[in-house]
Coordinates of C-alpha atoms in Angstrom, one line a residue:
Chain C
M1 CA 40.3 26.2 -35.9
I2 CA 40.6 25.6 -32.3
A3 CA 37.4 23.6 -32.6
M4 CA 39.2 21.5 -35.4
L5 CA 42.2 21.1 -33.2
T6 CA 40.1 19.9 -30.5
I7 CA 38.7 17.4 -32.9
A8 CA 41.8 16.3 -34.1
R9 CA 43.2 15.6 -30.7
L10 CA 40.4 13.4 -29.6
E11 CA 40.4 11.5 -32.8
L12 CA 44.3 11.1 -32.1
L13 CA 43.6 9.6 -28.9
I14 CA 41.4 7.2 -30.6
V15 CA 43.6 5.9 -33.1
R16 CA 46.2 5.5 -30.4
R17 CA 44.0 3.9 -28.2
N18 CA 42.4 1.0 -30.8
M19 CA 46.1 0.2 -31.9
W20 CA 45.3 1.7 -35.5
M21 CA 48.5 4.1 -35.2
A22 CA 51.0 1.5 -33.5
L23 CA 49.2 -1.1 -36.5
S24 CA 50.1 0.8 -39.4
A25 CA 53.5 1.9 -38.1
V26 CA 54.3 -1.9 -37.6
L27 CA 53.1 -2.9 -41.3
M28 CA 55.4 0.1 -42.8
L29 CA 58.3 -0.9 -40.9
L30 CA 58.1 -4.5 -41.5
F31 CA 57.5 -4.3 -45.3
A32 CA 60.0 -1.5 -45.2
I33 CA 62.7 -3.5 -43.7
V34 CA 62.0 -6.5 -45.8
L35 CA 62.0 -4.5 -49.1
T36 CA 65.2 -2.6 -48.4
I37 CA 67.3 -5.9 -47.6
A38 CA 65.4 -7.9 -50.3
G39 CA 66.1 -5.1 -52.8
S40 CA 69.7 -5.2 -52.1
A41 CA 70.4 -8.4 -54.0
S42 CA 69.8 -6.4 -57.2
A43 CA 71.1 -3.4 -56.3
G44 CA 74.8 -4.3 -57.3
A45 CA 73.7 -6.0 -60.8
L46 CA 72.1 -2.7 -61.8
G47 CA 74.7 -0.5 -61.0
V48 CA 72.5 1.9 -58.9
D49 CA 72.6 2.3 -54.9
R50 CA 70.6 0.3 -52.6
L51 CA 68.2 3.1 -51.5
T52 CA 66.8 3.7 -55.1
V53 CA 66.0 0.3 -55.6
A54 CA 64.4 -0.1 -52.1
V55 CA 62.4 3.4 -53.3
T56 CA 61.3 1.4 -56.4
S57 CA 60.0 -1.6 -54.6
L58 CA 58.4 0.5 -51.7
T59 CA 56.6 2.5 -54.1
T60 CA 55.0 -0.6 -55.4
L61 CA 54.0 -1.4 -52.0
S62 CA 52.7 2.1 -51.0
V63 CA 50.2 1.9 -54.0
Y64 CA 48.6 -1.0 -52.4
L65 CA 49.2 -0.3 -48.7
V66 CA 48.8 3.4 -48.2
P67 CA 45.0 3.6 -49.7
L68 CA 44.2 0.5 -47.7
I69 CA 45.5 2.0 -44.5
A70 CA 43.7 5.2 -45.3
L71 CA 40.4 3.6 -46.2
L72 CA 40.4 1.7 -42.8
L73 CA 41.0 4.7 -40.8
S74 CA 38.3 6.8 -42.2
F75 CA 35.5 4.4 -43.5
D76 CA 33.5 4.8 -40.3
A77 CA 34.3 8.3 -39.7
I78 CA 31.1 9.6 -40.2
V79 CA 28.7 6.4 -40.6
G80 CA 30.4 5.0 -37.3
E81 CA 29.0 8.2 -35.6
V82 CA 25.9 7.8 -36.8
E83 CA 25.5 4.3 -35.6
R84 CA 26.8 4.6 -32.5
G85 CA 24.5 7.4 -32.0
T86 CA 27.1 10.1 -31.0
L87 CA 27.1 12.5 -34.1
A88 CA 23.9 14.5 -33.1
L89 CA 25.8 15.2 -29.9
S90 CA 28.8 16.1 -31.6
L91 CA 27.1 18.2 -34.0
S92 CA 25.3 20.3 -31.5
Y93 CA 28.3 21.6 -30.3
P94 CA 29.6 24.9 -31.8
V95 CA 31.6 23.6 -34.2
S96 CA 31.1 23.7 -37.9
R97 CA 30.9 20.7 -39.9
A98 CA 34.0 21.5 -41.9
A99 CA 35.9 21.6 -38.6
F100 CA 34.6 18.5 -37.5
L101 CA 35.7 16.5 -40.6
G102 CA 38.8 18.9 -40.8
G103 CA 39.8 17.7 -37.3
K104 CA 39.2 14.0 -38.1
F105 CA 41.4 14.5 -41.3
V106 CA 44.4 16.1 -39.5
A107 CA 44.4 13.3 -37.0
H108 CA 44.1 10.4 -39.9
V109 CA 46.8 12.1 -41.8
L110 CA 48.8 12.6 -39.2
T111 CA 48.6 8.8 -38.3
L112 CA 49.6 8.1 -42.0
A113 CA 52.6 10.7 -42.0
V114 CA 54.0 9.0 -39.0
A115 CA 53.5 5.4 -40.0
L116 CA 55.2 6.0 -43.2
G117 CA 57.9 8.2 -41.9
I118 CA 58.7 5.2 -39.6
G119 CA 58.7 3.1 -42.3
L120 CA 60.5 5.1 -44.8
G121 CA 62.6 6.2 -42.3
A122 CA 63.6 2.9 -41.4
A123 CA 64.4 2.3 -45.4
G124 CA 66.6 5.2 -45.5
G125 CA 68.2 4.3 -42.3
L126 CA 69.0 0.8 -43.0
S127 CA 70.1 1.3 -46.8
A128 CA 72.6 4.0 -44.9
W129 CA 73.7 1.4 -42.7
L130 CA 74.1 -1.5 -45.1
G131 CA 76.4 1.2 -46.8
S132 CA 75.1 2.6 -50.1
V133 CA 72.9 6.2 -50.3
S134 CA 73.2 8.5 -52.9
T135 CA 71.7 12.1 -53.0
A136 CA 69.6 11.2 -55.8
G137 CA 68.5 8.3 -53.6
L138 CA 67.5 10.5 -50.5
L139 CA 65.6 12.9 -53.1
S140 CA 63.5 10.0 -54.5
L141 CA 62.8 9.1 -50.7
A142 CA 61.7 12.0 -50.0
V143 CA 59.6 12.4 -53.0
L144 CA 58.0 9.2 -52.2
Y145 CA 57.3 10.2 -48.6
G146 CA 55.5 13.5 -49.7
S147 CA 53.6 11.8 -52.7
A148 CA 52.6 8.9 -50.5
V149 CA 50.9 11.1 -47.7
L150 CA 49.1 12.8 -50.7
L151 CA 48.0 9.8 -51.7
G152 CA 46.9 8.9 -48.5
A153 CA 44.9 12.0 -48.0
T154 CA 43.2 11.1 -51.1
F155 CA 41.7 7.9 -50.0
L156 CA 40.9 9.3 -46.4
G157 CA 39.0 11.8 -48.1
F158 CA 37.4 8.7 -50.6
G159 CA 36.8 7.0 -47.1
Y160 CA 35.1 10.3 -45.7
A161 CA 33.0 10.1 -48.8
V162 CA 32.0 6.7 -48.3
S163 CA 31.3 7.1 -45.0
G164 CA 28.5 9.9 -45.5
L165 CA 27.0 8.4 -48.6
V166 CA 25.9 5.3 -46.7
R167 CA 23.7 4.5 -43.5
Q168 CA 25.5 1.2 -42.2
V169 CA 29.3 0.8 -41.2
G170 CA 29.1 -2.8 -42.9
A171 CA 27.9 -1.3 -46.3
A172 CA 30.7 1.7 -45.7
A173 CA 33.4 -1.2 -45.3
A174 CA 32.1 -3.4 -48.2
L175 CA 32.0 0.0 -50.4
S176 CA 35.7 0.7 -49.5
I177 CA 37.0 -2.5 -50.1
G178 CA 35.4 -2.4 -53.6
L179 CA 36.6 1.2 -54.2
W180 CA 40.1 -0.1 -53.5
L181 CA 39.8 -3.4 -55.6
V182 CA 38.7 -1.3 -58.4
G183 CA 40.4 1.8 -58.2
I184 CA 44.2 0.5 -57.4
V185 CA 43.8 -3.3 -59.0
L186 CA 41.4 -3.8 -61.5
Y187 CA 41.8 -0.3 -63.1
D188 CA 45.2 -1.2 -64.0
L189 CA 44.2 -4.9 -65.3
A190 CA 41.8 -3.2 -67.4
L191 CA 44.4 -0.3 -68.7
L192 CA 47.1 -3.5 -69.5
G193 CA 44.3 -5.1 -71.2
A194 CA 43.3 -2.3 -73.3
L195 CA 47.0 -1.9 -74.0
V196 CA 47.5 -5.3 -75.2
A197 CA 44.2 -5.2 -77.5
D198 CA 45.4 -1.9 -79.1
K199 CA 48.6 -2.9 -80.1
G200 CA 50.6 0.6 -80.2
G201 CA 47.3 2.5 -81.7
V202 CA 45.8 5.9 -81.0
F203 CA 44.7 4.5 -77.5
T204 CA 48.5 3.7 -76.3
T205 CA 49.8 7.0 -77.2
H206 CA 47.2 9.5 -76.8
V207 CA 44.4 7.9 -74.1
F208 CA 46.5 5.7 -72.0
P209 CA 48.9 8.4 -70.4
W210 CA 45.7 10.8 -69.6
L211 CA 44.1 7.6 -68.0
L212 CA 46.9 6.7 -65.9
A213 CA 47.3 10.6 -64.8
A214 CA 43.9 10.5 -63.7
N215 CA 44.0 7.8 -61.4
P216 CA 45.4 8.9 -58.2
A217 CA 47.4 5.5 -57.4
D218 CA 48.9 5.5 -61.0
A219 CA 50.0 9.2 -60.8
F220 CA 51.6 8.7 -57.6
R221 CA 53.3 5.6 -59.5
I222 CA 54.4 7.8 -62.5
V223 CA 55.8 10.4 -60.0
N224 CA 57.9 8.3 -58.4
L225 CA 59.0 5.8 -60.8
A226 CA 58.9 7.6 -64.2
G227 CA 60.8 10.7 -62.4
S228 CA 63.8 9.1 -61.6
E229 CA 66.1 7.1 -64.3
A230 CA 67.7 5.0 -62.3
A231 CA 64.1 4.1 -60.6
S232 CA 62.7 3.5 -64.4
L233 CA 65.6 1.3 -64.9
A234 CA 65.1 -0.8 -62.0
S235 CA 61.2 -1.1 -62.5
G236 CA 60.9 -1.3 -66.2
L237 CA 58.9 1.4 -66.7
A238 CA 60.9 3.4 -68.7
A239 CA 59.6 1.7 -72.1
N240 CA 56.6 3.5 -71.4
G241 CA 57.9 6.6 -70.0
D242 CA 59.0 8.6 -73.0
G243 CA 56.9 11.2 -73.8
F244 CA 54.7 11.1 -70.7
P245 CA 52.6 14.1 -69.8
M246 CA 55.0 14.2 -66.6
L247 CA 52.9 17.6 -65.5
A248 CA 49.7 15.9 -65.3
P249 CA 50.2 13.3 -62.8
R250 CA 52.2 15.7 -60.9
L251 CA 49.1 18.0 -60.7
A252 CA 46.9 15.1 -60.1
I253 CA 48.6 14.2 -56.5
F254 CA 47.9 17.3 -55.4
I255 CA 44.6 18.3 -57.0
W256 CA 42.8 14.7 -55.9
P257 CA 42.7 15.3 -52.2
A258 CA 41.5 18.8 -52.8
I259 CA 38.6 17.3 -54.8
V260 CA 37.8 14.2 -53.0
L261 CA 37.7 15.9 -49.6
A262 CA 35.7 18.8 -50.7
G263 CA 33.0 16.0 -52.1
A264 CA 33.4 14.4 -48.6
W265 CA 32.4 17.3 -47.3
T266 CA 29.5 17.9 -49.4
L267 CA 27.9 14.5 -48.7
F268 CA 28.5 15.4 -45.0
R269 CA 26.5 18.4 -45.2
R270 CA 23.4 16.6 -46.2
I271 CA 23.6 14.1 -43.1
E272 CA 21.0 14.3 -40.8
P273 CA 22.0 12.5 -37.6
Chain J
M1 CA 13.4 37.1 -22.1
T2 CA 12.5 34.6 -24.8
V3 CA 15.1 32.2 -25.2
L4 CA 13.6 29.6 -27.6
S5 CA 10.6 30.6 -30.0
I6 CA 9.0 28.3 -32.3
D7 CA 6.7 29.8 -34.7
G8 CA 4.3 27.7 -36.7
A9 CA 7.3 25.0 -37.3
V10 CA 6.4 22.6 -40.0
K11 CA 8.5 19.5 -41.0
R12 CA 7.5 17.3 -44.2
R13 CA 8.8 13.7 -44.5
G14 CA 7.5 12.7 -47.9
D15 CA 4.4 14.1 -48.3
R16 CA 3.1 13.4 -44.7
Q17 CA 3.4 16.5 -41.9
T18 CA 5.5 15.0 -39.1
I19 CA 5.4 18.6 -37.4
K20 CA 2.2 20.5 -38.2
D21 CA 2.1 24.4 -37.2
V22 CA 3.9 23.9 -33.7
S23 CA 4.2 27.4 -31.7
L24 CA 6.0 27.2 -28.7
T25 CA 8.1 29.7 -26.6
V26 CA 10.5 29.1 -23.5
Q27 CA 11.6 32.0 -21.4
A28 CA 14.8 32.3 -19.5
G29 CA 14.4 30.5 -16.3
E30 CA 11.5 28.3 -17.2
R31 CA 11.2 24.6 -17.0
V32 CA 8.8 23.3 -20.1
A33 CA 8.2 19.7 -20.1
L34 CA 7.6 18.3 -23.7
L35 CA 5.1 15.3 -23.6
G36 CA 3.7 12.8 -26.2
H37 CA 3.7 9.3 -27.2
N38 CA 6.7 7.6 -29.2
G39 CA 6.5 9.4 -32.7
A40 CA 4.8 12.3 -31.8
G41 CA 7.5 14.4 -32.9
K42 CA 9.5 15.0 -29.6
T43 CA 12.5 14.3 -31.2
T44 CA 12.0 15.7 -34.6
L45 CA 11.2 18.9 -32.9
I46 CA 14.4 18.8 -30.8
Q47 CA 16.1 18.3 -34.0
M48 CA 14.8 21.2 -35.6
I49 CA 15.8 23.2 -32.7
L50 CA 19.3 22.1 -33.4
G51 CA 19.4 22.4 -37.0
L52 CA 20.0 19.0 -37.5
T53 CA 17.2 18.8 -39.8
A54 CA 15.9 21.2 -42.2
I55 CA 12.6 23.2 -41.2
D56 CA 10.1 23.2 -44.1
G57 CA 8.0 26.1 -42.8
G58 CA 7.6 28.5 -40.0
H59 CA 10.3 30.2 -37.9
I60 CA 12.1 28.8 -35.1
T61 CA 15.0 31.1 -33.1
V62 CA 17.6 30.2 -30.2
A63 CA 18.3 33.5 -28.4
G64 CA 17.4 35.4 -31.8
H65 CA 19.8 33.1 -33.9
R66 CA 19.2 30.7 -36.5
P67 CA 18.7 27.0 -35.5
G68 CA 22.2 25.1 -35.9
S69 CA 23.8 28.6 -36.5
I70 CA 27.3 28.7 -34.4
E71 CA 26.0 31.5 -32.1
A72 CA 23.0 29.3 -31.4
R73 CA 24.6 26.4 -30.7
R74 CA 27.0 28.3 -28.5
R75 CA 23.9 29.0 -26.4
T76 CA 22.4 25.3 -26.5
A77 CA 22.7 22.3 -24.2
F78 CA 21.5 19.2 -25.6
L79 CA 21.2 15.7 -23.8
P80 CA 20.2 13.1 -26.6
E81 CA 17.7 10.3 -26.0
N82 CA 19.9 7.2 -26.0
V83 CA 22.9 9.2 -25.0
A84 CA 26.5 7.4 -26.3
F85 CA 29.7 8.2 -26.4
H86 CA 33.1 6.7 -28.2
R87 CA 33.7 3.5 -26.1
A88 CA 37.6 3.6 -26.3
L89 CA 37.5 7.0 -24.3
T90 CA 37.4 7.5 -20.6
G91 CA 34.7 9.3 -18.9
K92 CA 37.2 12.1 -18.3
E93 CA 38.5 12.3 -21.6
Q94 CA 35.1 12.5 -23.1
L95 CA 34.3 15.3 -20.8
R96 CA 37.4 17.2 -21.2
H97 CA 37.2 17.3 -24.9
F98 CA 33.6 18.6 -24.9
A99 CA 34.8 21.3 -22.5
R100 CA 37.4 22.5 -25.0
L101 CA 34.7 22.6 -27.9
R102 CA 32.8 25.0 -25.4
G103 CA 36.2 26.6 -25.0
Q104 CA 36.1 25.9 -21.0
P105 CA 39.0 24.5 -18.6
P106 CA 39.8 21.0 -18.4
S107 CA 39.1 21.5 -14.6
R108 CA 35.4 22.8 -15.4
A109 CA 35.1 18.8 -16.8
D110 CA 36.4 17.3 -13.7
D111 CA 34.1 19.6 -11.4
L112 CA 31.3 18.4 -13.2
L113 CA 32.3 14.8 -12.9
E114 CA 32.2 15.0 -9.5
R115 CA 28.6 16.8 -9.4
V116 CA 27.1 14.1 -10.8
G117 CA 28.8 11.5 -8.8
L118 CA 31.1 9.9 -11.6
A119 CA 34.5 11.0 -10.0
D120 CA 35.4 7.6 -8.9
D121 CA 35.0 6.0 -12.3
A122 CA 36.3 9.2 -14.6
D123 CA 39.7 7.3 -15.3
R124 CA 37.6 4.1 -16.4
R125 CA 36.7 3.5 -20.5
I126 CA 33.0 4.2 -21.2
A127 CA 32.8 0.8 -22.6
T128 CA 32.6 -0.7 -18.7
Y129 CA 29.8 2.1 -18.0
S130 CA 26.3 1.5 -16.8
K131 CA 23.4 2.8 -18.6
G132 CA 22.9 5.3 -16.0
M133 CA 26.5 6.3 -15.7
G134 CA 26.6 7.1 -19.4
Q135 CA 23.1 9.1 -18.8
R136 CA 25.2 10.9 -15.7
L137 CA 28.0 11.7 -18.0
G138 CA 25.4 12.8 -20.5
L139 CA 23.9 15.2 -18.0
A140 CA 27.6 16.5 -17.0
Q141 CA 28.3 17.2 -20.7
A142 CA 24.7 19.4 -21.0
L143 CA 25.9 21.4 -17.8
L144 CA 29.0 22.6 -19.8
A145 CA 27.1 24.8 -21.9
P146 CA 26.6 28.3 -20.4
P147 CA 22.9 29.0 -19.2
G148 CA 21.0 29.7 -22.5
L149 CA 18.9 26.8 -24.0
A150 CA 18.9 23.3 -22.5
L151 CA 17.2 20.4 -24.6
L152 CA 17.2 17.2 -22.5
D153 CA 15.4 14.5 -24.3
E154 CA 14.4 11.8 -21.8
P155 CA 16.9 12.9 -19.2
T156 CA 16.1 10.6 -16.4
S157 CA 15.8 7.4 -18.5
G158 CA 17.9 4.7 -16.7
L159 CA 18.6 7.0 -13.6
D160 CA 17.6 5.5 -10.1
P161 CA 15.6 7.5 -7.9
I162 CA 18.3 9.2 -6.0
A163 CA 19.9 10.3 -9.3
R164 CA 16.6 11.6 -10.7
W165 CA 16.2 13.5 -7.7
Q166 CA 19.5 15.1 -8.2
F167 CA 19.4 15.8 -11.6
Y168 CA 16.1 17.8 -11.2
A169 CA 17.8 19.8 -8.5
L170 CA 20.3 20.3 -11.3
V171 CA 17.6 21.3 -13.6
E172 CA 16.4 23.8 -10.8
E173 CA 20.0 25.1 -10.8
L174 CA 20.0 25.7 -14.3
A175 CA 16.6 27.5 -14.7
A176 CA 17.6 29.6 -11.6
A177 CA 20.9 30.4 -13.7
G178 CA 18.6 32.1 -15.9
G179 CA 18.4 29.0 -18.7
A180 CA 15.4 28.1 -20.4
V181 CA 15.1 24.3 -20.3
L182 CA 12.7 21.9 -22.6
L183 CA 12.6 18.5 -21.6
S184 CA 10.9 15.6 -22.9
S185 CA 9.9 12.6 -20.6
H186 CA 7.6 9.6 -20.1
A187 CA 8.0 9.6 -16.2
L188 CA 5.0 12.1 -16.1
T189 CA 4.4 12.0 -12.1
E190 CA 7.9 13.2 -11.5
L191 CA 7.5 16.4 -13.9
E192 CA 4.5 17.6 -11.9
A193 CA 6.5 19.7 -9.3
R194 CA 9.5 20.2 -11.3
T195 CA 8.3 21.9 -14.2
D196 CA 6.6 25.5 -14.9
R197 CA 4.7 24.5 -18.1
I198 CA 3.6 21.5 -20.2
A199 CA 3.3 21.1 -23.8
I200 CA 1.6 18.1 -25.1
L201 CA 2.6 17.0 -28.6
R202 CA 0.4 14.7 -30.7
A203 CA 1.1 13.2 -34.1
G204 CA 3.1 16.5 -34.8
S205 CA 0.8 19.1 -33.1
L206 CA 0.8 20.8 -30.1
V207 CA -2.5 19.8 -28.4
A208 CA -1.9 21.5 -24.8
D209 CA 0.4 24.1 -23.6
G210 CA -0.2 25.7 -20.1
S211 CA 0.6 25.5 -16.4
L212 CA -0.5 22.2 -14.8
D213 CA -3.4 24.2 -13.4
A214 CA -4.4 25.7 -16.2
L215 CA -4.5 22.5 -18.2
R216 CA -6.5 21.1 -15.1
R217 CA -8.7 24.0 -15.6
L218 CA -9.2 23.3 -19.1
A219 CA -9.5 19.7 -18.8
Q220 CA -12.5 19.7 -16.6
L221 CA -11.3 16.4 -15.1
P222 CA -13.3 15.1 -12.1
I223 CA -11.6 15.4 -8.5
R224 CA -11.4 12.6 -6.5
L225 CA -12.2 13.0 -2.8
R226 CA -11.0 10.0 -0.3
I227 CA -12.8 10.1 2.8
A228 CA -11.2 7.6 5.6
A229 CA -14.1 6.0 7.7
R230 CA -14.0 5.8 11.3
Q231 CA -14.7 2.3 13.2
Q232 CA -18.0 2.2 11.8
G233 CA -17.1 1.0 8.8
T234 CA -17.7 2.6 5.4
E235 CA -21.7 1.2 4.9
A236 CA -22.7 4.0 6.9
L237 CA -20.7 6.8 5.0
V238 CA -22.0 5.6 1.8
A239 CA -25.4 5.9 3.0
K240 CA -24.7 9.3 4.1
I241 CA -22.8 11.0 1.3
G242 CA -22.9 8.4 -1.5
G243 CA -19.6 7.1 -3.4
R244 CA -17.9 4.0 -3.8
P245 CA -16.3 2.1 -1.0
I246 CA -12.7 1.0 -1.2
N247 CA -10.9 -1.5 0.9
G248 CA -13.2 -1.1 3.5
R249 CA -11.8 1.6 4.8
A250 CA -12.6 4.4 2.7
V251 CA -14.9 5.6 0.3
E252 CA -13.7 7.3 -3.1
L253 CA -16.2 10.3 -4.4
I254 CA -16.0 11.7 -7.8
C255 CA -16.9 15.3 -8.4
S256 CA -16.4 18.2 -10.9
S257 CA -14.3 21.0 -9.3
D258 CA -17.2 23.1 -9.3
E259 CA -19.0 20.5 -6.9
K260 CA -16.1 20.3 -4.6
L261 CA -17.2 22.4 -1.8
E262 CA -20.7 21.4 -1.8
R263 CA -19.1 17.8 -1.5
L264 CA -17.0 18.6 1.3
A265 CA -19.9 20.6 3.3
A266 CA -21.8 17.1 2.8
V267 CA -19.1 15.5 4.1
S268 CA -18.3 17.7 7.1
A269 CA -22.0 17.2 7.9
V270 CA -21.2 13.6 9.0
R271 CA -17.8 14.5 10.5
H272 CA -18.5 11.9 13.5
L273 CA -17.9 9.1 10.7
V274 CA -15.0 10.6 9.3
E275 CA -11.4 10.0 10.2
D276 CA -9.8 11.7 7.3
V277 CA -10.2 13.7 4.0
E278 CA -8.0 13.5 1.1
I279 CA -8.6 15.3 -1.9
I280 CA -6.7 14.2 -5.2
P281 CA -6.9 16.3 -8.2
P282 CA -6.0 14.8 -11.6
G283 CA -2.5 14.0 -12.2
L284 CA -0.1 14.8 -15.4
D285 CA -0.8 10.9 -16.5
E286 CA -4.7 11.7 -16.9
L287 CA -4.2 14.9 -18.2
Y288 CA -1.9 13.6 -20.8
R289 CA -4.2 11.1 -21.6
H290 CA -7.2 13.3 -21.8
F291 CA -5.3 15.7 -24.0
S292 CA -3.8 13.2 -26.4
A293 CA -7.0 11.2 -26.7
A294 CA -9.0 14.5 -27.1
A295 CA -7.0 15.4 -30.4
E296 CA -8.0 12.0 -31.7
Q297 CA -11.4 13.4 -32.1
P298 CA -11.8 16.5 -34.5
Q299 CA -12.7 19.3 -32.3

């Protein structure tokens, strides 16, 4: 435990030094401010408070941005150390591989949590300052924060897995971008294509909801958008929201980080530096 | 007390054996040099001792513990070949981190930075360090471990002569404190006086293991006698005792160790021609070449 915290401490020093911490915080902050202000235009027309609308936009943004930041933080966690030649020395210390990876994870998840906290906190603060915040809005902001951290944890795990799978940092970077593109962008496009082709058949009613819940990014989207009626209204997802297996995506956002991190650890264990 | 025990260790890569039935022990307080060409298996053997790579046959224990177990690693100091650190960190940050991992106070790291002569550069980023400074930081982290087993892979590469001398003083201290030291090096001559035992690895097999004297006796390598001539020159000397004149001032005789006294007697019979006599035993270089080459022919 002490070893893991020691590793986490060093990794935090590194993300602070190489500006990843600042960069992700600034990125989240800028987008949160822009989306909160831009979202306020439609808030009056829809009859929901400013913050609820902002949460909807922030959800859509986070689906893309959080996995990307997570992958950028994690893709060279293992292969980078192999390539620099620092892994053999690190593993000669009395630290288990689980603690080694766990320490990095703690530092990276903390980095994400701080960046998200700054961004979403600014969105909440700005909405309050501009005049309209409801309890429901605050609640959905809290759900967004928690689920975004879990989404980040999942993609940190994917990054470590990629990092334990390949032998070059370049390959890890390429694979991470590929994973992001396929998992976040193309997956949804493929589902959309299938929905259009199916024209409301068995796929649409029975397969599609589960496929959505099975993808961590889509599960995140459902938890945040379909959960709140006002948000559904604002995002237009309500049409598909009826009869959704809501438990599945809620479970999915908790189960994914555990599965992916366990997988990353399994890959890391077979590495010979 | 045996700290490192290697018994019939085997490592396979594909269907090739890169470590073939190697047995070696290192006692507490003993300094053993591991010699071998590049690719002879030195680094593989060290990785096996660290538990970084699986052992395909035989047994290795570190103070009675399985290689790679937390107990074994707690007792093991390691200095990898071409040691590297995270470039964004300062020397002090990196060493304090290692001290924490060993459960030692950060002040211990600061003391060691002082010992290896990096105190003035402790707050600079490692990216700005020269190779020698990186190597000294590597030594400092190896000294953080309690005296148990020290595995030093090419520890003096990149060090200037004074730093090398300081390094061997630290190794001596480590051994005196009860540490077992296994170090690999190419700088053969500097190992002669600073190791208790020499093990030579060739193509994955251990071809020699013993003290320098024992290896010399085993190898039966010739001894060189260098006789400096007086003003009369070397011709008269060669006529009396044979040998080969070198640089016009001295004569070199090559003989086996059995013939040594006989030859010296011959030299002392013509002592009016002799200024000085120097006996040069075979060096580590020659021994190393002998054992490496001998293994090439099946014995």
